Short mmCIF file of C-alpha atoms in Angstrom, two decimals:
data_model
loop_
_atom_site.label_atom_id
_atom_site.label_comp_id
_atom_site.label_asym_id
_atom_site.label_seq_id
_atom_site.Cartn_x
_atom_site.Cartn_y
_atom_site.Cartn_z
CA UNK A 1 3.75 139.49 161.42
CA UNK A 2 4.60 138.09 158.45
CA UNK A 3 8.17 138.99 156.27
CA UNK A 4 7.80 140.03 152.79
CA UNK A 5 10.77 140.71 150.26
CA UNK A 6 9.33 143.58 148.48
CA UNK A 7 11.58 145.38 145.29
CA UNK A 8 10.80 149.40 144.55
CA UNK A 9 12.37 151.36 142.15
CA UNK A 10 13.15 154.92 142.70
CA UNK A 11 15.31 157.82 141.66
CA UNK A 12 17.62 160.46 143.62
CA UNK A 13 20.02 162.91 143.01
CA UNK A 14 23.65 162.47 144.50
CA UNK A 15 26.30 164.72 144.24
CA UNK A 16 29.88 163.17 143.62
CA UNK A 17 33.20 164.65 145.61
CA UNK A 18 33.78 166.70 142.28
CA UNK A 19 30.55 168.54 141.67
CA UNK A 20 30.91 169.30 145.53
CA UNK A 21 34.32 170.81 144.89
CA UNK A 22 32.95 172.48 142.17
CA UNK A 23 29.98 174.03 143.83
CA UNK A 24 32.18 174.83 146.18
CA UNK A 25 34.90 176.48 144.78
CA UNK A 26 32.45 178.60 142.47
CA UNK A 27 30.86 180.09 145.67
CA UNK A 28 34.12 181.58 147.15
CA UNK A 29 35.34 184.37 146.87
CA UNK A 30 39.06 185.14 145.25
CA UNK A 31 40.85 185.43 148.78
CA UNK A 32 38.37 182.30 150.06
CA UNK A 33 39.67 180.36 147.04
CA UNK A 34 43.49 181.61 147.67
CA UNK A 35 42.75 179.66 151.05
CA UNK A 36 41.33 176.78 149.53
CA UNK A 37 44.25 176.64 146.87
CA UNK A 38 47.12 176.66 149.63
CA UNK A 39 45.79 174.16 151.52
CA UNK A 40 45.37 171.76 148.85
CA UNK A 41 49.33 172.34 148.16
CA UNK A 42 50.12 171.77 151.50
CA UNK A 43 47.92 168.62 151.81
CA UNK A 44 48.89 167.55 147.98
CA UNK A 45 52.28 166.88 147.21
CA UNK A 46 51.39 166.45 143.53
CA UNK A 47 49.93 169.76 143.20
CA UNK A 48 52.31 172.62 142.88
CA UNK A 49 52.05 176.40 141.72
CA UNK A 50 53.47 176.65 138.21
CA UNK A 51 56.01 179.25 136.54
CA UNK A 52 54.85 181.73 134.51
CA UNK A 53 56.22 180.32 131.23
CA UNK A 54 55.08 176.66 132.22
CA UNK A 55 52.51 176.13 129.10
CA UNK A 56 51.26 173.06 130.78
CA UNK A 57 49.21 174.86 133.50
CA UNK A 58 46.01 176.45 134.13
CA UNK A 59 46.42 180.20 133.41
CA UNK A 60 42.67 181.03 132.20
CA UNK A 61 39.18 180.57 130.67
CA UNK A 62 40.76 180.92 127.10
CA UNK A 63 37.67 179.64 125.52
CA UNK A 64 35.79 182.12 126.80
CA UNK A 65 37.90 185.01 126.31
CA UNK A 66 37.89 184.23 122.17
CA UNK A 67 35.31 186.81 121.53
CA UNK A 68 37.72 189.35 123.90
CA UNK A 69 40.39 188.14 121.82
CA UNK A 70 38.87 188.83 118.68
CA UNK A 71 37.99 192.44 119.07
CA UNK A 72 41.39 193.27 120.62
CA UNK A 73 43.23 195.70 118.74
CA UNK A 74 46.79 194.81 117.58
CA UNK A 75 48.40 197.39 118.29
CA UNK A 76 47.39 196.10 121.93
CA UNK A 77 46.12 199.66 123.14
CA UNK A 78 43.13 200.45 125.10
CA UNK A 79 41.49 203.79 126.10
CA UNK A 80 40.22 203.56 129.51
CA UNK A 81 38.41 206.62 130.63
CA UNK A 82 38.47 206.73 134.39
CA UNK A 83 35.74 208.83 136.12
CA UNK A 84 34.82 209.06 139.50
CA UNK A 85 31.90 210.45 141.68
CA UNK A 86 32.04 211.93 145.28
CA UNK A 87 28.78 212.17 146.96
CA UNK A 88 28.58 214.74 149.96
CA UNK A 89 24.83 214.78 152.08
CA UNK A 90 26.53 218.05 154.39
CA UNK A 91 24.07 216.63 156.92
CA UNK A 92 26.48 214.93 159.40
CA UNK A 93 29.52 215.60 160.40
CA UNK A 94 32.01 213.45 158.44
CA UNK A 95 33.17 210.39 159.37
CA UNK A 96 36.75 210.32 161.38
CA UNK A 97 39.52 210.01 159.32
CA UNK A 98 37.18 211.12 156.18
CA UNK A 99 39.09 212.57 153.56
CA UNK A 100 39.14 214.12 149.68
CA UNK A 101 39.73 212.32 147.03
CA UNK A 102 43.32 211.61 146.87
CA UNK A 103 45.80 211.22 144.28
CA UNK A 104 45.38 208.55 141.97
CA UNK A 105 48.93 208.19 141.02
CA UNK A 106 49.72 207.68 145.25
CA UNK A 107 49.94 204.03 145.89
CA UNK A 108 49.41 204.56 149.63
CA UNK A 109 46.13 203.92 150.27
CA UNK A 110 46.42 205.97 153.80
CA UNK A 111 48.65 208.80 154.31
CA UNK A 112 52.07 208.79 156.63
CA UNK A 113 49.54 211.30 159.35
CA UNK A 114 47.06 208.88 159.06
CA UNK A 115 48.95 205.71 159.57
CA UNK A 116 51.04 207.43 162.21
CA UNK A 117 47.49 208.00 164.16
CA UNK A 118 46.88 204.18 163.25
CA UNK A 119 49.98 203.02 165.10
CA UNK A 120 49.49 204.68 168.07
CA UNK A 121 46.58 203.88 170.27
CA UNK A 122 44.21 206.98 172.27
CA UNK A 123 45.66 205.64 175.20
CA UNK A 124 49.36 205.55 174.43
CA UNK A 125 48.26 209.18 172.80
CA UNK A 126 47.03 210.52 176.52
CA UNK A 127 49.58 208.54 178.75
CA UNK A 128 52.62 210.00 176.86
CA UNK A 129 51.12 213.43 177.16
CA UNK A 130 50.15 212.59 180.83
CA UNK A 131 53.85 211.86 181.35
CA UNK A 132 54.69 215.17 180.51
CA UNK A 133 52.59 217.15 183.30
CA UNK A 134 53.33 217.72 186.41
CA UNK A 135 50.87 215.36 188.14
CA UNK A 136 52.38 213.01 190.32
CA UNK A 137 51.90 210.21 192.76
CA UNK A 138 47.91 209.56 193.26
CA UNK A 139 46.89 212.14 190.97
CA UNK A 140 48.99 210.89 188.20
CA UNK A 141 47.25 207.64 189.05
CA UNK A 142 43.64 208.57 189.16
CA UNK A 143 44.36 210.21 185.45
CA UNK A 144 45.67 206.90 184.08
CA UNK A 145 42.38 205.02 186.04
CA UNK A 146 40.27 207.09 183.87
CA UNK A 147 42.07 206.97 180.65
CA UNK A 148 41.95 203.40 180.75
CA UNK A 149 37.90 203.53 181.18
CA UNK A 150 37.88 205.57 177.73
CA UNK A 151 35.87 204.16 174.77
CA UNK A 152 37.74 204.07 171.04
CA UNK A 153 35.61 207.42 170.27
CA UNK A 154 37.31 209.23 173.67
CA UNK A 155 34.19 208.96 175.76
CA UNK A 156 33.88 208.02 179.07
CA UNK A 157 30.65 205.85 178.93
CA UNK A 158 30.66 205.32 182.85
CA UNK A 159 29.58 207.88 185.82
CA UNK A 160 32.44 209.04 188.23
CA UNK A 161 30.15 207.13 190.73
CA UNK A 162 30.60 203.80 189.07
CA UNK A 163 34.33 204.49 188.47
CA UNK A 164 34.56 204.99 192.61
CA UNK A 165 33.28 201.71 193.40
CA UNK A 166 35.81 199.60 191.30
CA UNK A 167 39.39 201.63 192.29
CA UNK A 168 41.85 199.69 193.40
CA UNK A 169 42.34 200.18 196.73
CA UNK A 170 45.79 201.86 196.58
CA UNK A 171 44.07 204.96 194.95
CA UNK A 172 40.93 205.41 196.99
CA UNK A 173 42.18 207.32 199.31
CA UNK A 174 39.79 209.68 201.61
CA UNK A 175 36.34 207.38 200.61
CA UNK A 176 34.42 210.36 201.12
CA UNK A 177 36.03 212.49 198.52
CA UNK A 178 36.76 210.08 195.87
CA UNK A 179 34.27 211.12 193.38
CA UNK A 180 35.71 214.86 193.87
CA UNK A 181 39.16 213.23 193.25
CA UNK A 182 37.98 211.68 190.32
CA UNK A 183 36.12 215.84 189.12
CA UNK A 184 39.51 216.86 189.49
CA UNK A 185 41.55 214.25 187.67
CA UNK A 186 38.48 214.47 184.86
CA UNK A 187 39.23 218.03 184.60
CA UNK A 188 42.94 217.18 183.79
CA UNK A 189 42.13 214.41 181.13
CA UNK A 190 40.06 216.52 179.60
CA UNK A 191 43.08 219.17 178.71
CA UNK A 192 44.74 216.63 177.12
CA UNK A 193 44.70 216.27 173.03
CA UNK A 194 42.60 215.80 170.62
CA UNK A 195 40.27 218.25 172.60
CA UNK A 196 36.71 217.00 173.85
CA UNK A 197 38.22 213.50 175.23
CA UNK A 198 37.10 212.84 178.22
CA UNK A 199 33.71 213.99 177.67
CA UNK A 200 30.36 212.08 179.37
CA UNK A 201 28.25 212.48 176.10
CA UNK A 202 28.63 214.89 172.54
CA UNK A 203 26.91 218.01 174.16
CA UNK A 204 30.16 218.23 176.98
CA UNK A 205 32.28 216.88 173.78
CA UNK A 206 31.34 219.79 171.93
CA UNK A 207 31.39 222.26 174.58
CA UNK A 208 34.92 221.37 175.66
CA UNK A 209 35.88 221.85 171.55
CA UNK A 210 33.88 225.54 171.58
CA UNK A 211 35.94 226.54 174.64
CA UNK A 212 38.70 225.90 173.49
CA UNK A 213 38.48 228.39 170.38
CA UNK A 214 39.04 232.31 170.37
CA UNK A 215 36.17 234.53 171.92
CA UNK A 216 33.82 235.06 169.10
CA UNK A 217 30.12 236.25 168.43
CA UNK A 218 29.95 232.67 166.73
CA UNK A 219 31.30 231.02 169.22
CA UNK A 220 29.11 232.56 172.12
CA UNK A 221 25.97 231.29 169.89
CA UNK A 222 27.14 227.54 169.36
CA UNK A 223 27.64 227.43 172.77
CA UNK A 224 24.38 228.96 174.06
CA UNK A 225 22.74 225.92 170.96
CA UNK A 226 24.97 223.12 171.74
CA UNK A 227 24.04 223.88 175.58
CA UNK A 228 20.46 224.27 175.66
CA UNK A 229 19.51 223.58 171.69
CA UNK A 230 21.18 220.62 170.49
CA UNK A 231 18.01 218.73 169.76
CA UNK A 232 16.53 221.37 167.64
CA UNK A 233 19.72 221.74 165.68
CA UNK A 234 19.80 217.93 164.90
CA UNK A 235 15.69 218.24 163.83
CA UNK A 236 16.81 221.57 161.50
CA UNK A 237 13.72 223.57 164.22
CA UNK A 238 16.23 226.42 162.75
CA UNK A 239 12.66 228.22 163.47
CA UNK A 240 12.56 227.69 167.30
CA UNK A 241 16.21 228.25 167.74
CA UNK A 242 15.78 231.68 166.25
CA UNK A 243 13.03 232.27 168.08
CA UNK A 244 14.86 231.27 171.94
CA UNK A 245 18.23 232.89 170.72
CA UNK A 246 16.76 236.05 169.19
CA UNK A 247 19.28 235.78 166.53
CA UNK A 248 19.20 235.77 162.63
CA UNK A 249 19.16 233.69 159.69
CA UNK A 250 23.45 234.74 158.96
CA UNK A 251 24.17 234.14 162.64
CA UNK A 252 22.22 231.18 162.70
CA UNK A 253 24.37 229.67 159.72
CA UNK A 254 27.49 231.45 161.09
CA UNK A 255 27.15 229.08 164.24
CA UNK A 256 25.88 226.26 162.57
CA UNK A 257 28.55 226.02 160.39
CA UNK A 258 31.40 226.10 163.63
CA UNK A 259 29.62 223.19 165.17
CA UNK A 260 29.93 221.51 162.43
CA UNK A 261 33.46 222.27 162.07
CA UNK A 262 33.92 220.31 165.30
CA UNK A 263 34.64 216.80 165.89
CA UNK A 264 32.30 214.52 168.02
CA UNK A 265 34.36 211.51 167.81
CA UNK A 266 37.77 212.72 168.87
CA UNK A 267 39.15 209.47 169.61
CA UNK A 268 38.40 208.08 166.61
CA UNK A 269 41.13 209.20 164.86
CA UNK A 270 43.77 207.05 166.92
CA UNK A 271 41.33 203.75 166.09
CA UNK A 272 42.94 200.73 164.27
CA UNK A 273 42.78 200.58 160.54
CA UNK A 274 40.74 198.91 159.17
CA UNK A 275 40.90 198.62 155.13
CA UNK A 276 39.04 196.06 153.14
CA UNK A 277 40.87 195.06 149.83
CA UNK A 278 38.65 194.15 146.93
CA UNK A 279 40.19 192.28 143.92
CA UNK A 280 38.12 192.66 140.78
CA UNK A 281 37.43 189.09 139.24
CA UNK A 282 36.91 190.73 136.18
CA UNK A 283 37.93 193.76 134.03
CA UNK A 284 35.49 195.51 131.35
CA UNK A 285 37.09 197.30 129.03
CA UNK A 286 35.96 198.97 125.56
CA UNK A 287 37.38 197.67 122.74
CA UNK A 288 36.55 198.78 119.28
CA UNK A 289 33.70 200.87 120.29
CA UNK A 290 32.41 197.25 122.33
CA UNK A 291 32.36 197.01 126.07
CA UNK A 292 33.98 193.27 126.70
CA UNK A 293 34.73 191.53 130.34
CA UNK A 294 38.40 189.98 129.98
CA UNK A 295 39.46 187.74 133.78
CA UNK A 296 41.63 189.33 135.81
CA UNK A 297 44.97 187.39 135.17
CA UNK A 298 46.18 188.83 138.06
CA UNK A 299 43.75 186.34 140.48
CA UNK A 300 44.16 183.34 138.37
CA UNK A 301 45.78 180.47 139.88
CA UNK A 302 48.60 178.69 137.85
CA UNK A 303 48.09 175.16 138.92
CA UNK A 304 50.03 172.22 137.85
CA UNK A 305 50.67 168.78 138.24
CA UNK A 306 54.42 168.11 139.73
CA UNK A 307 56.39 166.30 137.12
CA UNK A 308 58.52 163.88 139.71
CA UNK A 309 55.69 162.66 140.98
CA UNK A 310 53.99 162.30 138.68
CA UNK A 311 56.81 160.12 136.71
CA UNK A 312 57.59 158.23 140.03
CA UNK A 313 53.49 157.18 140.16
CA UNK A 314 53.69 156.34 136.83
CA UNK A 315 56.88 153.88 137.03
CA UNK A 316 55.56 152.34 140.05
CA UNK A 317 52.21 152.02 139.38
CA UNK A 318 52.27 148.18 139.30
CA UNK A 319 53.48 147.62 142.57
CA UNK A 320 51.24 149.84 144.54
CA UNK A 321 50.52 153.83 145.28
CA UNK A 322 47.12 153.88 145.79
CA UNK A 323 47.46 156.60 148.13
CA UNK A 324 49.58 158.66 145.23
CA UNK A 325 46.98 157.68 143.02
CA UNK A 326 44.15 159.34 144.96
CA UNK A 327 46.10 162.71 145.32
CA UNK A 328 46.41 163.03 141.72
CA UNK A 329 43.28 162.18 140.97
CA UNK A 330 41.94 164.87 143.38
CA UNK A 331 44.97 167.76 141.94
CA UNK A 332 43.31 166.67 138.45
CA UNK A 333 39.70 167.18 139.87
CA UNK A 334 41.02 170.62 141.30
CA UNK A 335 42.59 172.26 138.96
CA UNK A 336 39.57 171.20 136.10
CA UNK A 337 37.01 172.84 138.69
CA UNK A 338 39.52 176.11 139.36
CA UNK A 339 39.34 176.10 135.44
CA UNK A 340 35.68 175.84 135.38
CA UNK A 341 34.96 178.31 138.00
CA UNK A 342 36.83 181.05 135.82
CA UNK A 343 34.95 180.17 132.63
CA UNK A 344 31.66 180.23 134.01
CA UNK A 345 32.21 183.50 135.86
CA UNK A 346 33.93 185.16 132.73
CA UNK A 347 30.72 183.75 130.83
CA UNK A 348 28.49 185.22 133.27
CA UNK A 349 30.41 188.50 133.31
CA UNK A 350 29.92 188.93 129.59
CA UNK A 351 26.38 188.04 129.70
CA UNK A 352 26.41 190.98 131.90
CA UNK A 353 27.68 193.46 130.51
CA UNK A 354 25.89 192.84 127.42
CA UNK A 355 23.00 193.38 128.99
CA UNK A 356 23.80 196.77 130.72
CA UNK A 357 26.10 198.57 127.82
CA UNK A 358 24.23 201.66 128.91
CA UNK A 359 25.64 201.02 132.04
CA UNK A 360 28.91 200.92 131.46
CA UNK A 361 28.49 204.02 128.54
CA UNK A 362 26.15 206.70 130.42
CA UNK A 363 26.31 205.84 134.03
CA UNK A 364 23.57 204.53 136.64
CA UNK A 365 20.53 206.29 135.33
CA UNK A 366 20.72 204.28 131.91
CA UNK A 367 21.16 200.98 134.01
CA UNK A 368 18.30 198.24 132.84
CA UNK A 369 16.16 195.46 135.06
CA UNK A 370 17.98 192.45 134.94
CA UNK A 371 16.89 189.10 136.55
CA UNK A 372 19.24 185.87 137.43
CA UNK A 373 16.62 184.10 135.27
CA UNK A 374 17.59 186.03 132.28
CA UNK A 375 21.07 185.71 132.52
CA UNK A 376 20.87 181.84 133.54
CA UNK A 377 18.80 180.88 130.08
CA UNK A 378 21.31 182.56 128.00
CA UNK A 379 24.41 181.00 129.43
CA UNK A 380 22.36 177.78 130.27
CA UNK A 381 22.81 177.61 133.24
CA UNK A 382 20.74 177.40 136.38
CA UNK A 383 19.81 180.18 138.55
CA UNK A 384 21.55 179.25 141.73
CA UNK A 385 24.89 179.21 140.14
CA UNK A 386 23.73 182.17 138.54
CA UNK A 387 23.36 183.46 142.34
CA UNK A 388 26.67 181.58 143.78
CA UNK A 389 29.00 182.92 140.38
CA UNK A 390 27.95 186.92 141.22
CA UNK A 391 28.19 186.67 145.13
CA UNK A 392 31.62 188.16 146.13
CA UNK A 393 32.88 188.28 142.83
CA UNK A 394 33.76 192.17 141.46
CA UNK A 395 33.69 193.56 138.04
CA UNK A 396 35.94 196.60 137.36
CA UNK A 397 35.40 199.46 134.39
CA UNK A 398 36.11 202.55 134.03
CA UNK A 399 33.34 203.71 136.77
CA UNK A 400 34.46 201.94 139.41
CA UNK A 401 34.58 198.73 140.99
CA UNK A 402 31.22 196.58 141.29
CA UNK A 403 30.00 193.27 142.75
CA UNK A 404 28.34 191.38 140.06
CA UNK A 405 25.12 191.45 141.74
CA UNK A 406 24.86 195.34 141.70
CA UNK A 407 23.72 194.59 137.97
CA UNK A 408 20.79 192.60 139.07
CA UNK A 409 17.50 195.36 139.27
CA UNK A 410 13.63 194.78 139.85
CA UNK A 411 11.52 197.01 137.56
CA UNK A 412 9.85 199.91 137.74
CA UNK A 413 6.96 200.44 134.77
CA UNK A 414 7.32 203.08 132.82
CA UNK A 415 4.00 205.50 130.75
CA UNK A 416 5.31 203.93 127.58
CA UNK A 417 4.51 200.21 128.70
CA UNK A 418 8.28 199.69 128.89
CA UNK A 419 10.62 199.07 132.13
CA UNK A 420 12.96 200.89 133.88
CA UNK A 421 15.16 199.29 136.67
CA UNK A 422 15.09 200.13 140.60
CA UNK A 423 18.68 201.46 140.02
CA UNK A 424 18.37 203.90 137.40
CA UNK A 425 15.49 205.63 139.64
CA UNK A 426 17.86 205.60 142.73
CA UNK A 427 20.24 207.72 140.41
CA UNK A 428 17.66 209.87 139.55
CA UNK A 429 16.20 210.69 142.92
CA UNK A 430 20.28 211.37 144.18
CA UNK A 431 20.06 213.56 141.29
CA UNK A 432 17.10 215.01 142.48
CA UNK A 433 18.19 215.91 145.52
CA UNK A 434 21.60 216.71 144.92
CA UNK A 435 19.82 219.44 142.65
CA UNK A 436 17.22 220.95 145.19
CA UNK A 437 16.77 224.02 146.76
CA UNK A 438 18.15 223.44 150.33
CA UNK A 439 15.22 226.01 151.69
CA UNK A 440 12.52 224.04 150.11
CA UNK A 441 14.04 220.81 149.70
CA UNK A 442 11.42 218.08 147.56
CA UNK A 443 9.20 215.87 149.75
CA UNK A 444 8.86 212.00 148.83
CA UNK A 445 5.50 212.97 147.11
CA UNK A 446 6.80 215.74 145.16
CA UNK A 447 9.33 213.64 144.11
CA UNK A 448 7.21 210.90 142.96
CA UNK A 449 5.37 213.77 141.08
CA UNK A 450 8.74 214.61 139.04
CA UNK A 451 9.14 210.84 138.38
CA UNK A 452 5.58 210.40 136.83
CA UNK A 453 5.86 213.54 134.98
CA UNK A 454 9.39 212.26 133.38
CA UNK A 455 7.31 208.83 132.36
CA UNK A 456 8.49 206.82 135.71
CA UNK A 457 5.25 205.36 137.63
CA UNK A 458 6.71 205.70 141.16
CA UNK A 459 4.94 205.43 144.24
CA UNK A 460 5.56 207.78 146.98
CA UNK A 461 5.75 204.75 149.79
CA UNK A 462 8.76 203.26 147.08
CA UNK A 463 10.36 206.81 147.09
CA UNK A 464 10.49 206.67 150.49
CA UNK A 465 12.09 203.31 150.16
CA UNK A 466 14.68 204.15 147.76
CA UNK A 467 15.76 207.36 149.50
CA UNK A 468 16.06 205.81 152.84
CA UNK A 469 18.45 203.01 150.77
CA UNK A 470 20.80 205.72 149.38
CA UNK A 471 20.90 206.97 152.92
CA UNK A 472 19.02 210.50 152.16
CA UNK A 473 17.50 211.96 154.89
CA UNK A 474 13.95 212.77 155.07
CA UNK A 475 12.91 216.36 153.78
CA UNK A 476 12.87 218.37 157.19
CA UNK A 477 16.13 217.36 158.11
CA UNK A 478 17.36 218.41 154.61
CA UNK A 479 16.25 221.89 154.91
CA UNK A 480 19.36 224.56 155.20
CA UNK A 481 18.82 228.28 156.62
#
């Protein structure tokens, strides 16, 4: 085979170390970038955090905060009206640990009760309390064997069987009446607090909760449809539990509404906190009668370049420091992309909210369709950023606190020829349903009917779709007595 020498000319795109870094950094979220940011100090020694008066430092995306700038006020204040919406399905029990709305003013974000519960665990709960009985020896024992098999919710997920065949040997005892060892010391867990731990599944959790309450006509019926009717309850057959119970439509509700009194997750309460802190990148406020997104200063890195270094590099450059001379290149390269990443998102932001004023003045139902696309040709940039600058990045106004992406909306067509976005008609079915008669609560298809009448060309298979996204139930398990 013969060798030729052949010359072809061709192009391809390569990414250099600082558009990596700088797709990188614009991808991650404020706390990812906090990581990213203190590693590079410790790694860097010519990259340090700066003080607050230090004017040579990055503190912000002052270019694109001019038009912010511009309609501030002088006097420097701002009406922020704060309003907030609690949404309540009474079709589940709540959640453990669900509460009201709390004080705004409180800076706790859990109360002393609740963090109390927090610190101590269902077991340490149970033991303490076990320590207090008069159980002793093996009995003692088989109570602690079982508290230890609990779940977080206060169930025990395994058979008394099952728990037989793994006791240690010191508590076995008599192997033919182990299991009834085990009924017994069930019996005592089970009169330990929070009441209905211990239970096998939520029909005993429930029961053990009823029995535990004063003798009452109410009482007798939730137990008689928590025994034998639980199904039906869950299904709203209020029909075939009136039917089987011979009772009526005000003892029917009596009842219902003491079940649901109850809790089915007792040991959920004594469950490790978990809360989720969300920094908003960005903060809308109206300011002379506009709605402008200003950066959060509060997230934005101060970044400098350290001075000594910096001077000792300089003097010294001649005889060597390459290595120096690489880690300020890179501290240069990082805090111009930190810089960049807060310009583009505050560009983005703005973009944004430009696009949904109604938004931001009349709530959800006023909200417009909105593609990447559009926002990417008017800041000129390309869709993918578009997607990597509103991924994990919040926007906060005086409705609440938003991902960036929550503004993006497919379209619905309207009668008029116009379009109406996906999240506007999920506000208006929640309204819909918040508003409907709980007897005859509306079906997808009427519902469709309401949104074609008010100009909204809705199918009933997208209804469906939306309502099962807000988390609505279907229509027969919305139906009250």
């Amino acid at each position: 085979m013969k060798q030729t020498l052949q010359l072809k000319l061709s192009q391809h795109l390569a990414l250099t170390p600082q558009l990596q870094q700088s797709i990188r950094l614009l991808q991650l979220s404020t706390l990812e970038l906090n990581q990213e940011i203190e590693q590079a100090l410790q790694d860097n020694p010519l990259l340090e955090w700066a003080e607050p008066d230090d004017a040579h430092v990055f503190s912000g995306a002052s270019d694109a905060l001019s038009h912010a700038n511009e309609l501030a006020p002088s006097t420097g204040e701002e009406h922020i009206e704060t309003t907030a919406a609690w949404s309540e399905d009474g079709l589940e029990w709540p959640s453990a640990g669900a509460k009201g709305p709390r004080d705004p003013n409180d800076e706790n974000d859990a109360d002393a009760g609740e963090l109390a519960a927090a610190a101590t665990s269902l077991t340490d709960h149970l033991i303490a309390q076990l320590a207090l009985t008069q159980l002793a020896g093996r009995d003692r024992l088989l109570v602690a064997f079982l508290i230890e098999a609990l779940d977080e919710d206060g169930y025990l997920g395994q058979s008394l069987e099952e728990l037989a065949e793994v006791l240690p040997p010191e508590l076995i005892g008599e192997p033919d009446e182990v299991v009834d060892d085990l009924q017994i010391a069930l019996k005592h867990l089970q009169s330990l607090d929070p009441t209905g731990v211990g239970a096998r599944d939520a029909r005993e959790c429930l029961l053990l909760q009823l029995a535990n309450l004063p003798a009452t006509p109410e009482r007798t019926l939730a137990m008689t449809i928590v025994r034998d009717h639980l199904e039906q309850l869950a299904a709203h057959d209020y029909a075939r539990i009136k039917k089987a119970t011979g009772c009526d439509d005000e003892a029917l509700r009596n009842a219902q509404e003491l079940i649901r009194s109850l809790n089915p997750r007792p040991g959920a309460q004594f469950a490790a906190l978990d809360t989720r802190y969300v920094v908003p990148d960005v903060i809308v406020r109206k300011l002379r009668g506009q709605w402008v997104a200003q950066l959060n200063q509060d997230v934005m890195p101060r970044l400098r370049i350290n001075r000594q270094y910096a001077d000792l590099l300089r003097r010294h450059r001649a005889s060597g420091g390459n290595n120096l001379t690489g880690q300020l290149q890179e501290a240069k390269w990082l805090i111009k992309n930190v810089q960049q990443r807060f310009d583009t998102i505050a560009r983005v932001a703005q973009a944004i909210v430009d696009r949904q004023r109604a938004f931001f003045d009349h709530g959800e139902v006023a909200m417009r369709p909105l593609t990447l696309r559009e926002i990417a040709e008017t800041v000129d940039l390309h869709e993918s950023t578009i997607s990597r600058v509103t991924t994990q990045k919040y926007l906060a106004c005086p409705r609440g606190v938003y991902e960036l992406k929550y503004f993006f909306g497919s379209h619905v067509a309207t009668d008029t020829g116009g379009a109406a976005s996906s999240t506007a008609i999920r506000a208006l079915i929640r309204q819909l349903v918040a508003a409907e008669d709980g007897q005859k609560p509306l079906s997808d298809a009427r519902i469709a009917d309401i949104l074609g009448e008010q100009g909204f060309k809705v199918a009933r298979r997208t209804v469906a779709k939306y309502r099962e996204s807000l988390g609505i139930p279907p229509v027969n398990l919305r139906k009250t007595l």
